[in-house]
Amino acid sequence: MTDQLSPSEQMATGDTFGGRTGTFKITVYELENFQGRKLVLTEESPNVTEKALEKVGSIQVESGPWLGFERQAFAGEQYVLEKGDYPRWDAWSNSHSSDRLMSIRPLGIDSTDHKIHLFENPGFTGRKMEIVDDDVPSLWAHGFQDRVASVKALKGTWVGYEFPGYRGRQYVFEKGDYRHWNEWDASQPRIQSMRRVRDQQWHQRGSFEHS
């Protein structure tokens, strides 16, 4: 992976992407629909439940984006959380396989531009697909197969999905090289849709509309 400041270090230095400064702020609630005890975070938390919450039932993102994880210490299934409201767990889980969110961290954004290379085989070999400043709801529709075994994220932050239409497990690609699908915590080399991660605080054209 490339050497770069962590999201927490970027916040400490006031250095966010594009030379702009900004803050990260998210509120997690114990119950659905923003009820019960709540916790306001401005930095990463490897164990959300150790801070007075038994679980996470709903989320409001004021500024971000953030990356949530199914397990403590930033492990397990990933959930991209952009600016907006998430009244219950299935609003942030595209696979709907787990209602647990145990750790969370700011998601680094290095550029307003986006460019990524997808490769059929490990080690950046085999067929290649380049995506520049676009979202792709179906790799098949662009003539590329669903097998993605290595990735070069050249600009911006991306999220890949197991199925077309931004469904299934999410795999986040911050700027850097990923030589094997194990490096993005996947059990098999399957990605069928890709989109850019953006946030309304900085991107006035808006962020991805979650359902």
Short mmCIF file of C-alpha atoms in Angstrom, two decimals:
data_model
loop_
_atom_site.label_atom_id
_atom_site.label_comp_id
_atom_site.label_asym_id
_atom_site.label_seq_id
_atom_site.Cartn_x
_atom_site.Cartn_y
_atom_site.Cartn_z
CA MET A 1 0.00 0.00 0.00
CA THR A 2 1.13 3.56 -0.54
CA ASP A 3 2.42 5.72 2.28
CA GLN A 4 -0.13 8.32 3.30
CA LEU A 5 -1.57 9.99 6.37
CA SER A 6 -4.30 8.13 8.17
CA PRO A 7 -7.72 9.84 8.34
CA SER A 8 -7.05 10.71 12.00
CA GLU A 9 -3.68 12.25 11.08
CA GLN A 10 -5.32 14.21 8.27
CA MET A 11 -7.83 15.66 10.70
CA ALA A 12 -5.08 16.55 13.17
CA THR A 13 -3.16 18.46 10.52
CA GLY A 14 -6.27 19.96 8.94
CA ASP A 15 -5.29 18.25 5.70
CA THR A 16 -8.16 16.64 3.86
CA PHE A 17 -8.37 15.92 0.18
CA GLY A 18 -8.08 18.61 -2.44
CA GLY A 19 -6.34 20.98 -0.03
CA ARG A 20 -9.58 21.61 1.85
CA THR A 21 -10.05 21.34 5.56
CA GLY A 22 -12.95 19.56 7.17
CA THR A 23 -14.09 17.52 10.12
CA PHE A 24 -15.63 14.11 10.56
CA LYS A 25 -18.74 13.78 12.71
CA ILE A 26 -21.12 10.87 13.17
CA THR A 27 -23.78 10.05 15.77
CA VAL A 28 -24.61 6.42 16.55
CA TYR A 29 -27.76 5.48 18.45
CA GLU A 30 -28.46 2.35 20.43
CA LEU A 31 -32.00 1.93 19.06
CA GLU A 32 -33.61 2.19 15.66
CA ASN A 33 -34.96 5.52 14.37
CA PHE A 34 -32.40 7.57 16.32
CA GLN A 35 -33.73 6.65 19.75
CA GLY A 36 -32.07 5.65 23.01
CA ARG A 37 -28.56 6.39 24.16
CA LYS A 38 -26.27 7.99 21.62
CA LEU A 39 -22.58 8.50 21.01
CA VAL A 40 -21.06 11.33 18.95
CA LEU A 41 -17.74 10.48 17.27
CA THR A 42 -15.20 12.65 15.47
CA GLU A 43 -12.47 10.03 15.26
CA GLU A 44 -12.09 6.30 14.90
CA SER A 45 -13.50 3.88 17.46
CA PRO A 46 -12.23 0.27 17.43
CA ASN A 47 -15.03 -0.78 19.81
CA VAL A 48 -18.18 1.34 19.74
CA THR A 49 -19.96 -0.73 22.38
CA GLU A 50 -17.34 -0.09 25.08
CA LYS A 51 -18.52 3.54 25.17
CA ALA A 52 -21.92 3.18 26.88
CA LEU A 53 -23.78 1.52 23.98
CA GLU A 54 -24.82 -2.13 23.88
CA LYS A 55 -25.29 -2.07 20.10
CA VAL A 56 -25.75 0.27 17.14
CA GLY A 57 -29.37 0.55 16.00
CA SER A 58 -29.29 3.69 13.83
CA ILE A 59 -26.79 6.25 12.54
CA GLN A 60 -26.70 9.90 11.46
CA VAL A 61 -23.67 11.10 9.47
CA GLU A 62 -23.17 14.86 9.61
CA SER A 63 -19.84 14.86 7.78
CA GLY A 64 -17.66 12.08 6.53
CA PRO A 65 -17.56 9.66 4.90
CA TRP A 66 -17.06 6.87 7.43
CA LEU A 67 -16.42 3.15 7.23
CA GLY A 68 -18.21 0.84 9.64
CA PHE A 69 -17.23 -2.76 10.40
CA GLU A 70 -19.16 -5.81 11.52
CA ARG A 71 -16.60 -6.69 14.22
CA GLN A 72 -14.34 -4.89 16.65
CA ALA A 73 -10.92 -3.59 15.60
CA PHE A 74 -12.05 -2.76 12.04
CA ALA A 75 -12.68 -6.36 10.95
CA GLY A 76 -15.44 -8.25 9.20
CA GLU A 77 -18.02 -6.96 6.73
CA GLN A 78 -17.61 -3.31 5.71
CA TYR A 79 -20.29 -0.60 5.50
CA VAL A 80 -19.76 2.73 3.74
CA LEU A 81 -21.52 5.58 5.59
CA GLU A 82 -21.87 8.82 3.66
CA LYS A 83 -23.71 11.96 4.77
CA GLY A 84 -27.29 11.18 5.67
CA ASP A 85 -29.59 9.20 7.96
CA TYR A 86 -29.60 5.44 8.48
CA PRO A 87 -32.67 4.62 10.61
CA ARG A 88 -31.98 0.89 10.93
CA TRP A 89 -29.23 -1.60 10.15
CA ASP A 90 -30.49 -2.65 6.71
CA ALA A 91 -30.05 0.95 5.51
CA TRP A 92 -26.27 0.54 5.70
CA SER A 93 -25.89 -3.20 5.01
CA ASN A 94 -26.28 -4.02 1.31
CA SER A 95 -25.88 -7.74 1.93
CA HIS A 96 -28.40 -7.80 4.81
CA SER A 97 -26.41 -10.66 6.32
CA SER A 98 -25.54 -9.05 9.67
CA ASP A 99 -27.10 -6.38 11.89
CA ARG A 100 -23.90 -5.81 13.86
CA LEU A 101 -21.69 -2.73 13.61
CA MET A 102 -18.94 -2.85 16.23
CA SER A 103 -16.20 -0.46 15.04
CA ILE A 104 -15.96 2.60 12.83
CA ARG A 105 -13.38 4.96 11.37
CA PRO A 106 -13.23 7.99 9.06
CA LEU A 107 -12.77 7.01 5.42
CA GLY A 108 -9.85 8.72 3.72
CA ILE A 109 -10.56 10.82 0.61
CA ASP A 110 -7.41 11.79 -1.26
CA SER A 111 -8.78 13.42 -4.41
CA THR A 112 -11.86 14.88 -6.05
CA ASP A 113 -10.91 12.87 -9.15
CA HIS A 114 -11.46 9.11 -9.40
CA LYS A 115 -9.54 6.44 -11.30
CA ILE A 116 -9.27 2.71 -10.69
CA HIS A 117 -7.95 -0.36 -12.53
CA LEU A 118 -9.57 -3.79 -12.09
CA PHE A 119 -7.68 -6.96 -13.05
CA GLU A 120 -8.92 -10.45 -13.74
CA ASN A 121 -6.03 -12.22 -11.97
CA PRO A 122 -3.87 -11.63 -8.88
CA GLY A 123 -0.77 -9.48 -9.27
CA PHE A 124 -2.37 -7.09 -11.79
CA THR A 125 -2.48 -9.62 -14.63
CA GLY A 126 -5.13 -10.85 -17.05
CA ARG A 127 -7.91 -8.74 -18.48
CA LYS A 128 -8.04 -5.14 -17.26
CA MET A 129 -10.83 -2.59 -16.86
CA GLU A 130 -10.22 1.11 -16.23
CA ILE A 131 -12.92 3.28 -14.64
CA VAL A 132 -12.46 7.07 -14.59
CA ASP A 133 -14.83 9.50 -12.84
CA ASP A 134 -17.87 7.25 -13.21
CA ASP A 135 -20.05 4.77 -11.33
CA VAL A 136 -20.60 1.34 -12.89
CA PRO A 137 -23.73 -0.53 -11.74
CA SER A 138 -22.77 -3.59 -13.82
CA LEU A 139 -19.29 -4.65 -14.94
CA TRP A 140 -20.92 -7.12 -17.31
CA ALA A 141 -22.68 -4.28 -19.14
CA HIS A 142 -19.25 -2.80 -19.88
CA GLY A 143 -17.91 -6.08 -21.26
CA PHE A 144 -15.99 -7.13 -18.15
CA GLN A 145 -16.50 -10.35 -16.20
CA ASP A 146 -17.37 -10.58 -12.51
CA ARG A 147 -13.93 -11.95 -11.57
CA VAL A 148 -11.79 -9.20 -10.02
CA ALA A 149 -8.68 -10.61 -8.33
CA SER A 150 -6.47 -7.51 -7.98
CA VAL A 151 -7.02 -3.75 -8.00
CA LYS A 152 -5.05 -0.53 -8.40
CA ALA A 153 -6.90 2.43 -6.84
CA LEU A 154 -5.10 5.35 -8.45
CA LYS A 155 -7.29 8.33 -7.49
CA GLY A 156 -10.13 8.76 -5.07
CA THR A 157 -11.86 6.22 -2.86
CA TRP A 158 -14.06 3.47 -4.29
CA VAL A 159 -16.43 0.77 -3.10
CA GLY A 160 -16.99 -2.48 -4.98
CA TYR A 161 -20.03 -4.70 -4.54
CA GLU A 162 -20.45 -8.45 -4.78
CA PHE A 163 -23.49 -8.15 -7.08
CA PRO A 164 -24.77 -5.74 -9.78
CA GLY A 165 -26.74 -2.67 -8.76
CA TYR A 166 -24.54 -1.98 -5.71
CA ARG A 167 -25.80 -5.01 -3.79
CA GLY A 168 -24.08 -7.60 -1.63
CA ARG A 169 -20.96 -7.29 0.46
CA GLN A 170 -19.03 -4.04 0.16
CA TYR A 171 -15.29 -3.79 -0.44
CA VAL A 172 -13.61 -0.41 0.02
CA PHE A 173 -10.57 0.65 -1.99
CA GLU A 174 -8.63 3.62 -0.69
CA LYS A 175 -5.70 4.81 -2.79
CA GLY A 176 -3.16 2.01 -3.18
CA ASP A 177 -2.39 -1.39 -4.70
CA TYR A 178 -4.30 -4.56 -3.82
CA ARG A 179 -2.48 -7.56 -5.30
CA HIS A 180 -4.94 -10.23 -4.12
CA TRP A 181 -8.60 -10.28 -3.10
CA ASN A 182 -7.59 -11.30 0.42
CA GLU A 183 -6.22 -7.77 0.83
CA TRP A 184 -9.75 -6.35 0.70
CA ASP A 185 -11.06 -9.07 3.02
CA ALA A 186 -12.97 -11.01 0.36
CA SER A 187 -13.40 -14.78 0.36
CA GLN A 188 -13.49 -14.96 -3.45
CA PRO A 189 -12.52 -12.69 -6.39
CA ARG A 190 -16.03 -11.48 -7.24
CA ILE A 191 -17.01 -7.84 -7.81
CA GLN A 192 -19.92 -6.94 -10.12
CA SER A 193 -20.45 -3.20 -9.56
CA MET A 194 -18.27 -0.24 -8.56
CA ARG A 195 -18.94 3.32 -7.46
CA ARG A 196 -17.10 6.36 -6.16
CA VAL A 197 -17.29 7.28 -2.48
CA ARG A 198 -18.17 10.94 -2.09
CA ASP A 199 -19.71 13.22 0.50
CA GLN A 200 -22.10 16.14 0.22
CA GLN A 201 -19.98 18.28 2.52
CA TRP A 202 -17.36 18.56 -0.21
CA HIS A 203 -19.14 17.33 -3.35
CA GLN A 204 -22.00 19.71 -4.03
CA ARG A 205 -23.34 17.42 -6.76
CA GLY A 206 -24.37 15.08 -3.98
CA SER A 207 -23.48 11.70 -2.63
CA PHE A 208 -24.67 8.20 -3.40
CA GLU A 209 -28.34 7.78 -2.50
CA HIS A 210 -28.65 4.74 -0.28
CA SER A 211 -31.96 2.93 -0.16
#
